[in-house]
PDB file of C-alpha atoms in Angstrom:
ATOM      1  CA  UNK L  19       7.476 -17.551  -1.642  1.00 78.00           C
ATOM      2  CA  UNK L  20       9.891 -16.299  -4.445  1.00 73.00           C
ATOM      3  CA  UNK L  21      11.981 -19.038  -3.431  1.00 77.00           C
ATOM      4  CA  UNK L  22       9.340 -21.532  -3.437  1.00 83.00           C
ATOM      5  CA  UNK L  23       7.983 -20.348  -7.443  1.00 82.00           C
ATOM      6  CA  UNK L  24      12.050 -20.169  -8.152  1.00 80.00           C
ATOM      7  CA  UNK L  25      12.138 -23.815  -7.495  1.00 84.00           C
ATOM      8  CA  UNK L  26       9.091 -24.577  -9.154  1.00 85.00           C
ATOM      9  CA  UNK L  27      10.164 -23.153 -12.573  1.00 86.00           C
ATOM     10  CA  UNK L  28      13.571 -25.055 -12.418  1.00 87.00           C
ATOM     11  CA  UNK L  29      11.691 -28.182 -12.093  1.00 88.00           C
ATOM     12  CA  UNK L  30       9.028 -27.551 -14.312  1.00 89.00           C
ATOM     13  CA  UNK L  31      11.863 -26.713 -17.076  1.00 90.00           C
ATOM     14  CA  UNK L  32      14.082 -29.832 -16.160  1.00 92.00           C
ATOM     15  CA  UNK L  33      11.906 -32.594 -15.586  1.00 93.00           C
ATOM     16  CA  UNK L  34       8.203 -33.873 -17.060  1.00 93.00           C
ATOM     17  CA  UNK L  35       5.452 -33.344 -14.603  1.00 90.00           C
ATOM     18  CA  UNK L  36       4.029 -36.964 -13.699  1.00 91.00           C
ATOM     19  CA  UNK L  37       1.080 -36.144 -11.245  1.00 89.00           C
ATOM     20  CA  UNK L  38      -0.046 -33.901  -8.543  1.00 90.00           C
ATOM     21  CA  UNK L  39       0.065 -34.568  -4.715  1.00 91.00           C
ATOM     22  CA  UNK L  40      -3.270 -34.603  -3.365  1.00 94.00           C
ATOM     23  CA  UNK L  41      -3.287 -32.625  -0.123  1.00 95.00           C
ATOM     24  CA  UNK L  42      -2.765 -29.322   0.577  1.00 94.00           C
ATOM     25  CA  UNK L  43      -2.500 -27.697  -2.648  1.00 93.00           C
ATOM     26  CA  UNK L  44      -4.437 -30.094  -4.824  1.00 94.00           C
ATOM     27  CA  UNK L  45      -7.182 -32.243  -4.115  1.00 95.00           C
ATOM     28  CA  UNK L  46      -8.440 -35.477  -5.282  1.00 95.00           C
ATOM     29  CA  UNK L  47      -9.361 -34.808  -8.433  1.00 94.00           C
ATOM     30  CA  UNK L  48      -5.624 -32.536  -9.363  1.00 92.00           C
ATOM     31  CA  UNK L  49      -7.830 -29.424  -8.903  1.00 94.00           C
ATOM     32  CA  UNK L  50      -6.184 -26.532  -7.648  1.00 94.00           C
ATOM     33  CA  UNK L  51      -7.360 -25.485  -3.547  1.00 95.00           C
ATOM     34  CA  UNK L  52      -7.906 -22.322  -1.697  1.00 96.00           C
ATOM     35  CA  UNK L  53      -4.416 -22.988  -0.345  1.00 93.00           C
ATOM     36  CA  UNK L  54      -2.144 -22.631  -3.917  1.00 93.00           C
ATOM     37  CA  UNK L  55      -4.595 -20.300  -4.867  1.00 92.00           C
ATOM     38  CA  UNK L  56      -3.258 -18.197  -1.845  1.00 92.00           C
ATOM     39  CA  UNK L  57       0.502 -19.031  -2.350  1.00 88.00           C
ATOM     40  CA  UNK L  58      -0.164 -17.553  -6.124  1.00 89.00           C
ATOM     41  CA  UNK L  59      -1.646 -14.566  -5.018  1.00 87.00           C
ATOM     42  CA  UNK L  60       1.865 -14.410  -2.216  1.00 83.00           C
ATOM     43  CA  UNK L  61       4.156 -15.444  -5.421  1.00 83.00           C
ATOM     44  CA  UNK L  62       2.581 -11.978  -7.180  1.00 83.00           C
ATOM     45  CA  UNK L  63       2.468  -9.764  -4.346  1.00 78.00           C
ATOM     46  CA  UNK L  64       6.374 -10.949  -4.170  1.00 73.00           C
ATOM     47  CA  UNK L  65       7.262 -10.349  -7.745  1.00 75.00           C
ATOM     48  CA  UNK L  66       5.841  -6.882  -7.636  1.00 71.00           C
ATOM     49  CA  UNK L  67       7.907  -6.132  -4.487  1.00 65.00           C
ATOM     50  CA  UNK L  68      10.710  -7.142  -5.767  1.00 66.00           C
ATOM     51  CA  UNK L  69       9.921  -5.137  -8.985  1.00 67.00           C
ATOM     52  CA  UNK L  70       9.538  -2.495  -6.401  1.00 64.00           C
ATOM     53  CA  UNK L  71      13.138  -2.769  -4.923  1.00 79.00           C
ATOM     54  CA  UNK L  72      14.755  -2.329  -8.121  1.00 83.00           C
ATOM     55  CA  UNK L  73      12.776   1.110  -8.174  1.00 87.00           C
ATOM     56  CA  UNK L  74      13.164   2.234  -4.275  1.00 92.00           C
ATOM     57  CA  UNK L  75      15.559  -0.083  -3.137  1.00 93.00           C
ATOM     58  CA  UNK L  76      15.459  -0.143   1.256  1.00 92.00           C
ATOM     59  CA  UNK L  77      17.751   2.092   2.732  1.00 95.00           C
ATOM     60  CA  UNK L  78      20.838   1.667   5.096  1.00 93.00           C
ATOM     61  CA  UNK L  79      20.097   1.998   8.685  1.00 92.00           C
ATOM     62  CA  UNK L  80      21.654   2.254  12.216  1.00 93.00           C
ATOM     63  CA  UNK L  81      20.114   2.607  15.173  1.00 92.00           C
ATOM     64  CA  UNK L  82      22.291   3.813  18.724  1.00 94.00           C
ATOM     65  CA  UNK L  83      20.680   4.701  21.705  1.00 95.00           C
ATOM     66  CA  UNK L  84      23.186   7.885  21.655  1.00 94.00           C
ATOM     67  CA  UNK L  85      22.281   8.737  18.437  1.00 90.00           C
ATOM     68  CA  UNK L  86      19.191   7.030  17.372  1.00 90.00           C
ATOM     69  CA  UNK L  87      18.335   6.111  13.778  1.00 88.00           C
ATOM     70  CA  UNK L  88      20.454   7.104  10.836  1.00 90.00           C
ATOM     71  CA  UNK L  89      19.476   6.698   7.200  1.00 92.00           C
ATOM     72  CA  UNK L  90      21.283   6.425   4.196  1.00 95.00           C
ATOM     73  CA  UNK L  91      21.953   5.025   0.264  1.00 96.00           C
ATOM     74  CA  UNK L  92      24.621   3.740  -1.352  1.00 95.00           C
ATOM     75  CA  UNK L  93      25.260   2.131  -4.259  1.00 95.00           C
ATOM     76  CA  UNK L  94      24.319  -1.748  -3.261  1.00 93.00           C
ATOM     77  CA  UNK L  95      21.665  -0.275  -0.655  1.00 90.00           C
ATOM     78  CA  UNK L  96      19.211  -3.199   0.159  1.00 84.00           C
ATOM     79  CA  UNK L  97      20.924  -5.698  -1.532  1.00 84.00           C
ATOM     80  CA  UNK L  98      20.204  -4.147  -4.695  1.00 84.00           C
ATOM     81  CA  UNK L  99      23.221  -3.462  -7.023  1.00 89.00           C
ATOM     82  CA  UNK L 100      22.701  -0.179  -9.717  1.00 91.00           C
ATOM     83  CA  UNK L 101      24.546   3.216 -11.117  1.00 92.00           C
ATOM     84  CA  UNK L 102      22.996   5.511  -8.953  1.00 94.00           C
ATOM     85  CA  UNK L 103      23.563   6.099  -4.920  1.00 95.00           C
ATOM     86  CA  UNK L 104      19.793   8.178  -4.464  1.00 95.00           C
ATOM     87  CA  UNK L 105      18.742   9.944  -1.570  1.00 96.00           C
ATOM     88  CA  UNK L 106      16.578   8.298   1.548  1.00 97.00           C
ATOM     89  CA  UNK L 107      12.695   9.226   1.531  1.00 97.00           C
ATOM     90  CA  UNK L 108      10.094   7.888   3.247  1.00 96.00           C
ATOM     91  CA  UNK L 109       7.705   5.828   0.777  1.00 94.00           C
ATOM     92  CA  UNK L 110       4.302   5.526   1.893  1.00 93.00           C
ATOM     93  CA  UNK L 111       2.329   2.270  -0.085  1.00 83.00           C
ATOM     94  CA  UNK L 112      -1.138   2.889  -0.399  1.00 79.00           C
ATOM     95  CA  UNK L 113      -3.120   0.366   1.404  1.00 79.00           C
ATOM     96  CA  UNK L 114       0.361   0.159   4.307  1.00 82.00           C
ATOM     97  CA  UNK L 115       0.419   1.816   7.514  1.00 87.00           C
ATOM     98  CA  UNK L 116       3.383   3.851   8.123  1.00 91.00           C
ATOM     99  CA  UNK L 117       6.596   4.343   6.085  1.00 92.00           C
ATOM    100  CA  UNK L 118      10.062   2.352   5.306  1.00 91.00           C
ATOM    101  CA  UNK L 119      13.006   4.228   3.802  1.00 94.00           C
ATOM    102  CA  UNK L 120      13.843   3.815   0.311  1.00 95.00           C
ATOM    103  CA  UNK L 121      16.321   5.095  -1.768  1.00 96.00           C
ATOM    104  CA  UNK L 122      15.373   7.303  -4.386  1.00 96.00           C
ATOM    105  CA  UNK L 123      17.138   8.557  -8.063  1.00 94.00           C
ATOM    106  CA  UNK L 124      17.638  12.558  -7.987  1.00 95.00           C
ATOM    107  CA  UNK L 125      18.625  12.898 -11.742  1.00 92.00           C
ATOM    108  CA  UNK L 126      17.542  11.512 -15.226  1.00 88.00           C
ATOM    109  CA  UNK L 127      13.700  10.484 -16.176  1.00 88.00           C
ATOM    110  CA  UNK L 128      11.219   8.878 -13.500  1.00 87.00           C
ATOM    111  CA  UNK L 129      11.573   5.123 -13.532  1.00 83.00           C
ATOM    112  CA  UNK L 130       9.490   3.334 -16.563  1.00 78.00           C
ATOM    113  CA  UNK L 131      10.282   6.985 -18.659  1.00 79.00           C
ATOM    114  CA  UNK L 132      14.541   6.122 -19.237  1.00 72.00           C
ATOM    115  CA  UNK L 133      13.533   6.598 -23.135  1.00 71.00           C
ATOM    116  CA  UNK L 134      11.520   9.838 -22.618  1.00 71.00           C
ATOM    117  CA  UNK L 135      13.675  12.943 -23.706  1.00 71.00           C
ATOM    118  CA  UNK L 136      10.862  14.933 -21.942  1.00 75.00           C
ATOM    119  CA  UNK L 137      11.448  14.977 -18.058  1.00 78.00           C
ATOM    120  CA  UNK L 138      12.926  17.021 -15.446  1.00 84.00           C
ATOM    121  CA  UNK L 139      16.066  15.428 -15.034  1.00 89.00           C
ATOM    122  CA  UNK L 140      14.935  14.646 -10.745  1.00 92.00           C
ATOM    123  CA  UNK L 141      14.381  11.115 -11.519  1.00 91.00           C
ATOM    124  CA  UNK L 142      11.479   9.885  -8.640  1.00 93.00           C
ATOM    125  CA  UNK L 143      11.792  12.841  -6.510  1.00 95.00           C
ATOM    126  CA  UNK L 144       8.450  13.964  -7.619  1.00 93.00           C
ATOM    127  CA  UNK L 145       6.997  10.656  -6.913  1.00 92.00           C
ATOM    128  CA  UNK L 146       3.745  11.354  -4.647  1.00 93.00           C
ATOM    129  CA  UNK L 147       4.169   8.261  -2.078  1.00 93.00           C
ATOM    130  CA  UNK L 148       7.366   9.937  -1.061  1.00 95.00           C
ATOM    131  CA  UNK L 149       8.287  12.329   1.620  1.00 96.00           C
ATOM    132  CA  UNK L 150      11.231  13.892   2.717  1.00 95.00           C
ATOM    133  CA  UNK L 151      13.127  13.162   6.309  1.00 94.00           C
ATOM    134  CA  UNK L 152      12.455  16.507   8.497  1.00 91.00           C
ATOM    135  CA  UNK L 153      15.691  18.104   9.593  1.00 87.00           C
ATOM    136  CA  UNK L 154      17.829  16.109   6.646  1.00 87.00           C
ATOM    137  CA  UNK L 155      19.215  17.844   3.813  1.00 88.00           C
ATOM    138  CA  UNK L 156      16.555  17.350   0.712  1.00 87.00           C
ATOM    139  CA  UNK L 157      20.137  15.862  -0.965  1.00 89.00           C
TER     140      UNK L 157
END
């Protein structure tokens, strides 16, 4: 969907909107559906996940039936390029079932506080959606 609303702001910057499509996302009359009222709702549910990655980027992961799964961060983790490698936690979302492994900042002020001279200096570790891995190191 974030490709979709990526495509829709190029065109809506480059070239003068001359109608709407009746059909699926508009109907006769250029009203908005149900349907593009849904895709909006996806398109924001995207945008704060992807806000979300920049926080607790996705782990690494390998899986081997000799060793089963194996966690762990790196700089570009996830796709998402930053200064800090982290540590893997499990991040529970309120309203998700289950877990996914993020990577998480161990040092400097929790994310939205950089500015704050007032902190702990253990970046999200104290974040309460997150748990550590039993049997891994805490670091």
């Amino acid at each position: 969907m974030l490709t979709i609303q990526s495509w829709l702001s190029f065109y809506s910057a480059n070239y003068a909107c001359v109608g709407k499509l009746v059909g699926r996302f508009y109907d006769e009359n250029g009203a908005p559906t149900e349907a593009l009222r849904q895709a909006e709702a996806a398109i924001e549910e995207g945008l704060k996940f992807q806000k979300g990655k920049e926080q607790f980027p996705p782990c690494n992961s390998e899986w081997s039936s000799a060793k089963g799964s194996r966690f762990w961060c790196s700089r570009q983790s996830g796709g998402v390029n930053r200064d800090w490698t982290g540590v893997p936690r499990k991040l529970y979302r309120p309203g998700s079932r289950g877990s996914h492994c993020v990577c998480v900042r161990t040092s400097g002020p929790p994310w939205g506080q950089q500015g704050s001279a007032q902190h702990s200096d253990r970046g999200d570790l104290d974040n309460p959606h997150l748990q550590e891995y039993e049997g891994c190191h805490p670091q």
